[in-house]
Amino acid sequence: MGDGLRNRIKQERFASPAQEAFLNLLVAADHLQTMAQTICEAHGLTRGQYNVLRILKGVYPAGHPRCEIAVRMIERAPDITRLVDRLEKQGLVERGRGDEDRRQSVTRVTRKGIQLLERLNPQLEDGHKDIADRLTATDCRTLSELCGRIYATPE
């Protein structure tokens, strides 16, 4: 493999190609998470809060119950309720009753939440452009397929 990981973690040998790949994924994920965290924090959000807003914008003007938000999260959050509470206090989401089941609480993104995403997204898209500058479209598809195989549920 390349020298990037060896230089980054100052390690010359690895126990196996699988270990090297594992470490490479961790370092790459940390790099991307740090970039996303920096952008989110500049807008007063955590990555988890951004993720909830992104999920809810995808179904706007409808919303999702808490359990549906939880299963769609990129990084599992142990307490979706408190995460949504903080977004609600900022006026970025609102809660209401479900149309089909009035007992169910449904969270929806507000116009203020959508406007925040519209300000934040161009900066995150710069990260996508950075990847596109480093990898071809074929590389990106291959990487996505390989990552999917890593976290897929065994059949």
GROMACS .gro file of N, CA and C in nm:
model
  465
    1MET      N    1   0.085  -0.118   0.000
    1MET     CA    2   0.000   0.000   0.000
    1MET      C    3   0.089   0.124   0.000
    2GLY      N    4   0.025   0.241  -0.002
    2GLY     CA    5   0.100   0.366  -0.009
    2GLY      C    6   0.168   0.402   0.121
    3ASP      N    7   0.245   0.507   0.112
    3ASP     CA    8   0.321   0.554   0.229
    3ASP      C    9   0.240   0.649   0.318
    4GLY      N   10   0.122   0.690   0.274
    4GLY     CA   11   0.043   0.787   0.350
    4GLY      C   12   0.018   0.744   0.493
    5LEU      N   13  -0.028   0.622   0.512
    5LEU     CA   14  -0.056   0.575   0.648
    5LEU      C   15   0.073   0.560   0.727
    6ARG      N   16   0.175   0.504   0.664
    6ARG     CA   17   0.304   0.487   0.734
    6ARG      C   18   0.356   0.621   0.785
    7ASN      N   19   0.346   0.724   0.701
    7ASN     CA   20   0.392   0.858   0.740
    7ASN      C   21   0.301   0.918   0.847
    8ARG      N   22   0.172   0.896   0.833
    8ARG     CA   23   0.074   0.958   0.924
    8ARG      C   24   0.086   0.904   1.066
    9ILE      N   25   0.097   0.770   1.080
    9ILE     CA   26   0.101   0.713   1.216
    9ILE      C   27   0.241   0.667   1.256
   10LYS      N   28   0.340   0.694   1.169
   10LYS     CA   29   0.479   0.662   1.201
   10LYS      C   30   0.498   0.514   1.234
   11GLN      N   31   0.446   0.431   1.144
   11GLN     CA   32   0.456   0.286   1.162
   11GLN      C   33   0.499   0.226   1.030
   12GLU      N   34   0.601   0.142   1.034
   12GLU     CA   35   0.658   0.087   0.911
   12GLU      C   36   0.591  -0.043   0.865
   13ARG      N   37   0.555  -0.128   0.962
   13ARG     CA   38   0.500  -0.260   0.925
   13ARG      C   39   0.363  -0.278   0.988
   14PHE      N   40   0.286  -0.363   0.923
   14PHE     CA   41   0.153  -0.396   0.973
   14PHE      C   42   0.141  -0.547   0.980
   15ALA      N   43   0.060  -0.595   1.070
   15ALA     CA   44   0.045  -0.739   1.090
   15ALA      C   45  -0.013  -0.807   0.967
   16SER      N   46  -0.096  -0.734   0.892
   16SER     CA   47  -0.159  -0.792   0.773
   16SER      C   48  -0.213  -0.679   0.686
   17PRO      N   49  -0.243  -0.710   0.560
   17PRO     CA   50  -0.308  -0.608   0.476
   17PRO      C   51  -0.442  -0.564   0.536
   18ALA      N   52  -0.512  -0.655   0.603
   18ALA     CA   53  -0.640  -0.619   0.665
   18ALA      C   54  -0.619  -0.516   0.776
   19GLN      N   55  -0.513  -0.532   0.856
   19GLN     CA   56  -0.484  -0.436   0.961
   19GLN      C   57  -0.451  -0.300   0.900
   20GLU      N   58  -0.372  -0.300   0.794
   20GLU     CA   59  -0.337  -0.174   0.729
   20GLU      C   60  -0.461  -0.105   0.671
   21ALA      N   61  -0.549  -0.183   0.609
   21ALA     CA   62  -0.673  -0.128   0.555
   21ALA      C   63  -0.761  -0.072   0.667
   22PHE      N   64  -0.770  -0.146   0.776
   22PHE     CA   65  -0.849  -0.104   0.892
   22PHE      C   66  -0.799   0.031   0.944
   23LEU      N   67  -0.668   0.040   0.963
   23LEU     CA   68  -0.609   0.164   1.013
   23LEU      C   69  -0.626   0.279   0.914
   24ASN      N   70  -0.612   0.249   0.785
   24ASN     CA   71  -0.633   0.351   0.682
   24ASN      C   72  -0.775   0.405   0.688
   25LEU      N   73  -0.873   0.316   0.705
   25LEU     CA   74  -1.012   0.361   0.716
   25LEU      C   75  -1.034   0.449   0.838
   26LEU      N   76  -0.974   0.411   0.950
   26LEU     CA   77  -0.989   0.491   1.072
   26LEU      C   78  -0.928   0.630   1.055
   27VAL      N   79  -0.812   0.637   0.995
   27VAL     CA   80  -0.746   0.767   0.974
   27VAL      C   81  -0.826   0.852   0.876
   28ALA      N   82  -0.873   0.791   0.767
   28ALA     CA   83  -0.952   0.865   0.669
   28ALA      C   84  -1.083   0.914   0.732
   29ALA      N   85  -1.148   0.827   0.809
   29ALA     CA   86  -1.274   0.867   0.875
   29ALA      C   87  -1.250   0.982   0.972
   30ASP      N   88  -1.141   0.975   1.047
   30ASP     CA   89  -1.109   1.082   1.141
   30ASP      C   90  -1.087   1.214   1.067
   31HIS      N   91  -1.019   1.207   0.955
   31HIS     CA   92  -0.994   1.327   0.874
   31HIS      C   93  -1.126   1.390   0.829
   32LEU      N   94  -1.217   1.309   0.778
   32LEU     CA   95  -1.345   1.360   0.729
   32LEU      C   96  -1.434   1.408   0.844
   33GLN      N   97  -1.432   1.335   0.955
   33GLN     CA   98  -1.513   1.376   1.071
   33GLN      C   99  -1.464   1.508   1.129
   34THR      N  100  -1.334   1.527   1.134
   34THR     CA  101  -1.278   1.651   1.185
   34THR      C  102  -1.319   1.768   1.096
   35MET      N  103  -1.313   1.749   0.965
   35MET     CA  104  -1.354   1.853   0.871
   35MET      C  105  -1.501   1.887   0.892
   36ALA      N  106  -1.586   1.786   0.899
   36ALA     CA  107  -1.730   1.808   0.917
   36ALA      C  108  -1.758   1.874   1.052
   37GLN      N  109  -1.689   1.830   1.155
   37GLN     CA  110  -1.709   1.886   1.289
   37GLN      C  111  -1.673   2.034   1.292
   38THR      N  112  -1.563   2.070   1.228
   38THR     CA  113  -1.521   2.210   1.224
   38THR      C  114  -1.627   2.296   1.157
   39ILE      N  115  -1.681   2.249   1.046
   39ILE     CA  116  -1.783   2.324   0.974
   39ILE      C  117  -1.910   2.334   1.058
   40CYS      N  118  -1.954   2.222   1.115
   40CYS     CA  119  -2.076   2.223   1.197
   40CYS      C  120  -2.062   2.315   1.317
   41GLU      N  121  -1.949   2.307   1.386
   41GLU     CA  122  -1.928   2.390   1.506
   41GLU      C  123  -1.931   2.539   1.472
   42ALA      N  124  -1.882   2.574   1.354
   42ALA     CA  125  -1.886   2.715   1.313
   42ALA      C  126  -2.029   2.765   1.297
   43HIS      N  127  -2.123   2.673   1.284
   43HIS     CA  128  -2.265   2.708   1.270
   43HIS      C  129  -2.344   2.671   1.396
   44GLY      N  130  -2.274   2.639   1.504
   44GLY     CA  131  -2.340   2.611   1.630
   44GLY      C  132  -2.404   2.474   1.640
   45LEU      N  133  -2.357   2.379   1.560
   45LEU     CA  134  -2.414   2.244   1.559
   45LEU      C  135  -2.308   2.139   1.591
   46THR      N  136  -2.354   2.026   1.636
   46THR     CA  137  -2.270   1.907   1.642
   46THR      C  138  -2.293   1.829   1.513
   47ARG      N  139  -2.209   1.730   1.485
   47ARG     CA  140  -2.231   1.647   1.366
   47ARG      C  141  -2.362   1.572   1.379
   48GLY      N  142  -2.395   1.527   1.499
   48GLY     CA  143  -2.521   1.455   1.520
   48GLY      C  144  -2.642   1.543   1.491
   49GLN      N  145  -2.636   1.668   1.536
   49GLN     CA  146  -2.746   1.760   1.509
   49GLN      C  147  -2.758   1.789   1.359
   50TYR      N  148  -2.645   1.806   1.293
   50TYR     CA  149  -2.647   1.825   1.148
   50TYR      C  150  -2.711   1.704   1.081
   51ASN      N  151  -2.675   1.586   1.126
   51ASN     CA  152  -2.729   1.464   1.067
   51ASN      C  153  -2.881   1.460   1.081
   52VAL      N  154  -2.933   1.496   1.198
   52VAL     CA  155  -3.079   1.497   1.218
   52VAL      C  156  -3.144   1.598   1.123
   53LEU      N  157  -3.087   1.717   1.112
   53LEU     CA  158  -3.143   1.817   1.021
   53LEU      C  159  -3.141   1.767   0.876
   54ARG      N  160  -3.032   1.702   0.838
   54ARG     CA  161  -3.019   1.649   0.701
   54ARG      C  162  -3.127   1.543   0.676
   55ILE      N  163  -3.148   1.456   0.773
   55ILE     CA  164  -3.249   1.350   0.761
   55ILE      C  165  -3.388   1.412   0.746
   56LEU      N  166  -3.419   1.511   0.830
   56LEU     CA  167  -3.552   1.571   0.827
   56LEU      C  168  -3.574   1.656   0.702
   57LYS      N  169  -3.469   1.719   0.653
   57LYS     CA  170  -3.483   1.796   0.529
   57LYS      C  171  -3.516   1.703   0.412
   58GLY      N  172  -3.465   1.581   0.419
   58GLY     CA  173  -3.491   1.484   0.312
   58GLY      C  174  -3.637   1.444   0.300
   59VAL      N  175  -3.716   1.465   0.404
   59VAL     CA  176  -3.859   1.431   0.398
   59VAL      C  177  -3.948   1.554   0.415
   60TYR      N  178  -3.887   1.672   0.413
   60TYR     CA  179  -3.962   1.797   0.430
   60TYR      C  180  -4.071   1.807   0.325
   61PRO      N  181  -4.191   1.849   0.358
   61PRO     CA  182  -4.238   1.906   0.484
   61PRO      C  183  -4.285   1.801   0.586
   62ALA      N  184  -4.280   1.676   0.550
   62ALA     CA  185  -4.316   1.573   0.647
   62ALA      C  186  -4.204   1.564   0.750
   63GLY      N  187  -4.218   1.474   0.842
   63GLY     CA  188  -4.115   1.454   0.943
   63GLY      C  189  -4.099   1.308   0.973
   64HIS      N  190  -4.030   1.279   1.080
   64HIS     CA  191  -4.008   1.141   1.123
   64HIS      C  192  -4.029   1.130   1.273
   65PRO      N  193  -4.078   1.016   1.318
   65PRO     CA  194  -4.076   0.988   1.462
   65PRO      C  195  -3.932   0.962   1.505
   66ARG      N  196  -3.909   0.974   1.633
   66ARG     CA  197  -3.774   0.958   1.690
   66ARG      C  198  -3.708   0.827   1.647
   67CYS      N  199  -3.783   0.718   1.650
   67CYS     CA  200  -3.723   0.588   1.616
   67CYS      C  201  -3.676   0.582   1.471
   68GLU      N  202  -3.746   0.651   1.382
   68GLU     CA  203  -3.706   0.652   1.241
   68GLU      C  204  -3.581   0.738   1.221
   69ILE      N  205  -3.572   0.847   1.294
   69ILE     CA  206  -3.451   0.929   1.288
   69ILE      C  207  -3.332   0.846   1.335
   70ALA      N  208  -3.351   0.773   1.444
   70ALA     CA  209  -3.241   0.694   1.503
   70ALA      C  210  -3.185   0.593   1.405
   71VAL      N  211  -3.269   0.524   1.329
   71VAL     CA  212  -3.218   0.421   1.238
   71VAL      C  213  -3.152   0.480   1.115
   72ARG      N  214  -3.179   0.606   1.086
   72ARG     CA  215  -3.121   0.671   0.969
   72ARG      C  216  -2.991   0.747   0.999
   73MET      N  217  -2.954   0.756   1.125
   73MET     CA  218  -2.834   0.830   1.164
   73MET      C  219  -2.708   0.763   1.107
   74ILE      N  220  -2.615   0.843   1.062
   74ILE     CA  221  -2.486   0.790   1.015
   74ILE      C  222  -2.408   0.735   1.133
   75GLU      N  223  -2.399   0.814   1.239
   75GLU     CA  224  -2.337   0.770   1.363
   75GLU      C  225  -2.449   0.752   1.464
   76ARG      N  226  -2.460   0.635   1.520
   76ARG     CA  227  -2.566   0.609   1.616
   76ARG      C  228  -2.553   0.701   1.736
   77ALA      N  229  -2.663   0.763   1.774
   77ALA     CA  230  -2.666   0.853   1.889
   77ALA      C  231  -2.746   0.785   2.000
   78PRO      N  232  -2.691   0.779   2.120
   78PRO     CA  233  -2.759   0.707   2.227
   78PRO      C  234  -2.887   0.776   2.277
   79ASP      N  235  -2.896   0.908   2.262
   79ASP     CA  236  -3.012   0.977   2.313
   79ASP      C  237  -3.065   1.078   2.212
   80ILE      N  238  -3.144   1.028   2.119
   80ILE     CA  239  -3.203   1.112   2.015
   80ILE      C  240  -3.293   1.219   2.077
   81THR      N  241  -3.361   1.184   2.186
   81THR     CA  242  -3.454   1.278   2.248
   81THR      C  243  -3.383   1.407   2.288
   82ARG      N  244  -3.271   1.396   2.358
   82ARG     CA  245  -3.199   1.517   2.400
   82ARG      C  246  -3.140   1.592   2.281
   83LEU      N  247  -3.094   1.519   2.181
   83LEU     CA  248  -3.040   1.582   2.060
   83LEU      C  249  -3.149   1.666   1.993
   84VAL      N  250  -3.269   1.609   1.980
   84VAL     CA  251  -3.382   1.681   1.919
   84VAL      C  252  -3.426   1.796   2.010
   85ASP      N  253  -3.423   1.775   2.142
   85ASP     CA  254  -3.457   1.883   2.236
   85ASP      C  255  -3.370   2.006   2.211
   86ARG      N  256  -3.240   1.984   2.193
   86ARG     CA  257  -3.148   2.097   2.171
   86ARG      C  258  -3.177   2.167   2.038
   87LEU      N  259  -3.210   2.089   1.935
   87LEU     CA  260  -3.246   2.149   1.806
   87LEU      C  261  -3.376   2.228   1.817
   88GLU      N  262  -3.470   2.176   1.895
   88GLU     CA  263  -3.598   2.245   1.913
   88GLU      C  264  -3.577   2.377   1.987
   89LYS      N  265  -3.493   2.378   2.088
   89LYS     CA  266  -3.464   2.502   2.163
   89LYS      C  267  -3.404   2.609   2.073
   90GLN      N  268  -3.332   2.566   1.970
   90GLN     CA  269  -3.272   2.661   1.875
   90GLN      C  270  -3.370   2.702   1.766
   91GLY      N  271  -3.490   2.640   1.766
   91GLY     CA  272  -3.590   2.672   1.664
   91GLY      C  273  -3.563   2.606   1.530
   92LEU      N  274  -3.478   2.504   1.528
   92LEU     CA  275  -3.440   2.438   1.403
   92LEU      C  276  -3.532   2.322   1.367
   93VAL      N  277  -3.600   2.267   1.466
   93VAL     CA  278  -3.699   2.162   1.443
   93VAL      C  279  -3.820   2.192   1.530
   94GLU      N  280  -3.931   2.127   1.497
   94GLU     CA  281  -4.051   2.135   1.578
   94GLU      C  282  -4.111   1.997   1.590
   95ARG      N  283  -4.183   1.976   1.697
   95ARG     CA  284  -4.249   1.846   1.719
   95ARG      C  285  -4.399   1.864   1.708
   96GLY      N  286  -4.461   1.762   1.655
   96GLY     CA  287  -4.606   1.760   1.646
   96GLY      C  288  -4.654   1.616   1.652
   97ARG      N  289  -4.781   1.599   1.636
   97ARG     CA  290  -4.840   1.465   1.637
   97ARG      C  291  -4.843   1.408   1.496
   98GLY      N  292  -4.834   1.276   1.489
   98GLY     CA  293  -4.838   1.208   1.360
   98GLY      C  294  -4.976   1.216   1.298
   99ASP      N  295  -4.983   1.216   1.166
   99ASP     CA  296  -5.111   1.222   1.096
   99ASP      C  297  -5.189   1.092   1.111
  100GLU      N  298  -5.120   0.980   1.103
  100GLU     CA  299  -5.186   0.851   1.110
  100GLU      C  300  -5.205   0.804   1.254
  101ASP      N  301  -5.107   0.828   1.339
  101ASP     CA  302  -5.113   0.786   1.479
  101ASP      C  303  -5.091   0.909   1.565
  102ARG      N  304  -5.198   0.962   1.620
  102ARG     CA  305  -5.191   1.085   1.697
  102ARG      C  306  -5.110   1.069   1.826
  103ARG      N  307  -5.083   0.946   1.868
  103ARG     CA  308  -5.002   0.923   1.988
  103ARG      C  309  -4.854   0.942   1.960
  104GLN      N  310  -4.819   0.935   1.833
  104GLN     CA  311  -4.678   0.939   1.794
  104GLN      C  312  -4.630   1.083   1.777
  105SER      N  313  -4.515   1.113   1.835
  105SER     CA  314  -4.452   1.244   1.819
  105SER      C  315  -4.367   1.241   1.692
  106VAL      N  316  -4.387   1.340   1.606
  106VAL     CA  317  -4.313   1.350   1.481
  106VAL      C  318  -4.232   1.480   1.482
  107THR      N  319  -4.106   1.471   1.446
  107THR     CA  320  -4.018   1.587   1.441
  107THR      C  321  -4.004   1.632   1.296
  108ARG      N  322  -4.016   1.763   1.276
  108ARG     CA  323  -4.005   1.822   1.142
  108ARG      C  324  -3.902   1.934   1.147
  109VAL      N  325  -3.828   1.950   1.038
  109VAL     CA  326  -3.734   2.061   1.029
  109VAL      C  327  -3.812   2.188   1.003
  110THR      N  328  -3.769   2.298   1.064
  110THR     CA  329  -3.834   2.427   1.044
  110THR      C  330  -3.767   2.501   0.928
  111ARG      N  331  -3.827   2.610   0.888
  111ARG     CA  332  -3.768   2.694   0.783
  111ARG      C  333  -3.630   2.743   0.828
  112LYS      N  334  -3.619   2.778   0.957
  112LYS     CA  335  -3.490   2.823   1.011
  112LYS      C  336  -3.386   2.711   0.999
  113GLY      N  337  -3.427   2.587   1.023
  113GLY     CA  338  -3.336   2.474   1.010
  113GLY      C  339  -3.291   2.454   0.866
  114ILE      N  340  -3.382   2.469   0.773
  114ILE     CA  341  -3.349   2.456   0.631
  114ILE      C  342  -3.253   2.567   0.589
  115GLN      N  343  -3.277   2.688   0.636
  115GLN     CA  344  -3.188   2.799   0.602
  115GLN      C  345  -3.047   2.776   0.656
  116LEU      N  346  -3.037   2.719   0.776
  116LEU     CA  347  -2.906   2.688   0.832
  116LEU      C  348  -2.835   2.584   0.745
  117LEU      N  349  -2.907   2.481   0.703
  117LEU     CA  350  -2.847   2.380   0.615
  117LEU      C  351  -2.801   2.441   0.484
  118GLU      N  352  -2.879   2.534   0.431
  118GLU     CA  353  -2.841   2.599   0.305
  118GLU      C  354  -2.714   2.682   0.318
  119ARG      N  355  -2.689   2.736   0.438
  119ARG     CA  356  -2.564   2.810   0.460
  119ARG      C  357  -2.446   2.716   0.482
  120LEU      N  358  -2.473   2.604   0.544
  120LEU     CA  359  -2.369   2.509   0.583
  120LEU      C  360  -2.328   2.417   0.467
  121ASN      N  361  -2.424   2.376   0.386
  121ASN     CA  362  -2.397   2.275   0.282
  121ASN      C  363  -2.289   2.311   0.181
  122PRO      N  364  -2.278   2.436   0.136
  122PRO     CA  365  -2.170   2.464   0.041
  122PRO      C  366  -2.031   2.434   0.098
  123GLN      N  367  -2.014   2.456   0.227
  123GLN     CA  368  -1.885   2.426   0.289
  123GLN      C  369  -1.860   2.275   0.292
  124LEU      N  370  -1.963   2.198   0.321
  124LEU     CA  371  -1.947   2.052   0.319
  124LEU      C  372  -1.925   2.001   0.177
  125GLU      N  373  -1.990   2.066   0.081
  125GLU     CA  374  -1.971   2.028  -0.060
  125GLU      C  375  -1.827   2.052  -0.105
  126ASP      N  376  -1.760   2.149  -0.044
  126ASP     CA  377  -1.617   2.168  -0.073
  126ASP      C  378  -1.539   2.043  -0.035
  127GLY      N  379  -1.580   1.976   0.073
  127GLY     CA  380  -1.517   1.849   0.112
  127GLY      C  381  -1.541   1.742   0.006
  128HIS      N  382  -1.660   1.741  -0.051
  128HIS     CA  383  -1.689   1.645  -0.158
  128HIS      C  384  -1.602   1.675  -0.279
  129LYS      N  385  -1.585   1.803  -0.309
  129LYS     CA  386  -1.501   1.843  -0.423
  129LYS      C  387  -1.356   1.804  -0.399
  130ASP      N  388  -1.312   1.815  -0.274
  130ASP     CA  389  -1.176   1.775  -0.239
  130ASP      C  390  -1.156   1.626  -0.268
  131ILE      N  391  -1.254   1.546  -0.233
  131ILE     CA  392  -1.246   1.402  -0.262
  131ILE      C  393  -1.245   1.380  -0.413
  132ALA      N  394  -1.331   1.452  -0.484
  132ALA     CA  395  -1.338   1.437  -0.630
  132ALA      C  396  -1.207   1.480  -0.697
  133ASP      N  397  -1.134   1.572  -0.635
  133ASP     CA  398  -1.004   1.613  -0.689
  133ASP      C  399  -0.898   1.505  -0.667
  134ARG      N  400  -0.918   1.422  -0.565
  134ARG     CA  401  -0.819   1.320  -0.531
  134ARG      C  402  -0.851   1.183  -0.590
  135LEU      N  403  -0.980   1.158  -0.612
  135LEU     CA  404  -1.025   1.027  -0.660
  135LEU      C  405  -1.108   1.044  -0.786
  136THR      N  406  -1.098   0.949  -0.876
  136THR     CA  407  -1.184   0.952  -0.995
  136THR      C  408  -1.324   0.907  -0.955
  137ALA      N  409  -1.418   0.926  -1.043
  137ALA     CA  410  -1.556   0.879  -1.018
  137ALA      C  411  -1.556   0.728  -0.999
  138THR      N  412  -1.475   0.658  -1.077
  138THR     CA  413  -1.465   0.513  -1.062
  138THR      C  414  -1.406   0.477  -0.926
  139ASP      N  415  -1.302   0.549  -0.883
  139ASP     CA  416  -1.246   0.528  -0.750
  139ASP      C  417  -1.353   0.546  -0.643
  140CYS      N  418  -1.433   0.651  -0.657
  140CYS     CA  419  -1.537   0.679  -0.557
  140CYS      C  420  -1.640   0.567  -0.553
  141ARG      N  421  -1.682   0.518  -0.669
  141ARG     CA  422  -1.778   0.407  -0.672
  141ARG      C  423  -1.718   0.282  -0.610
  142THR      N  424  -1.592   0.255  -0.641
  142THR     CA  425  -1.524   0.138  -0.584
  142THR      C  426  -1.511   0.151  -0.433
  143LEU      N  427  -1.470   0.269  -0.386
  143LEU     CA  428  -1.458   0.292  -0.243
  143LEU      C  429  -1.592   0.274  -0.173
  144SER      N  430  -1.697   0.328  -0.231
  144SER     CA  431  -1.831   0.313  -0.173
  144SER      C  432  -1.872   0.166  -0.167
  145GLU      N  433  -1.844   0.094  -0.272
  145GLU     CA  434  -1.880  -0.049  -0.275
  145GLU      C  435  -1.801  -0.126  -0.171
  146LEU      N  436  -1.672  -0.098  -0.159
  146LEU     CA  437  -1.588  -0.167  -0.060
  146LEU      C  438  -1.633  -0.134   0.082
  147CYS      N  439  -1.659  -0.008   0.108
  147CYS     CA  440  -1.706   0.030   0.243
  147CYS      C  441  -1.839  -0.039   0.274
  148GLY      N  442  -1.927  -0.041   0.177
  148GLY     CA  443  -2.054  -0.110   0.196
  148GLY      C  444  -2.036  -0.256   0.231
  149ARG      N  445  -1.939  -0.320   0.169
  149ARG     CA  446  -1.912  -0.461   0.201
  149ARG      C  447  -1.859  -0.476   0.343
  150ILE      N  448  -1.787  -0.377   0.392
  150ILE     CA  449  -1.730  -0.386   0.527
  150ILE      C  450  -1.843  -0.383   0.631
  151TYR      N  451  -1.940  -0.294   0.616
  151TYR     CA  452  -2.042  -0.282   0.721
  151TYR      C  453  -2.174  -0.352   0.688
  152ALA      N  454  -2.180  -0.421   0.574
  152ALA     CA  455  -2.302  -0.495   0.540
  152ALA      C  456  -2.326  -0.607   0.640
  153THR      N  457  -2.452  -0.635   0.663
  153THR     CA  458  -2.490  -0.745   0.751
  153THR      C  459  -2.463  -0.876   0.678
  154PRO      N  460  -2.390  -0.968   0.739
  154PRO     CA  461  -2.363  -1.095   0.672
  154PRO      C  462  -2.493  -1.171   0.646
  155GLU      N  463  -2.498  -1.233   0.530
  155GLU     CA  464  -2.620  -1.308   0.496
  155GLU      C  465  -2.614  -1.450   0.544
   0.00000   0.00000   0.00000
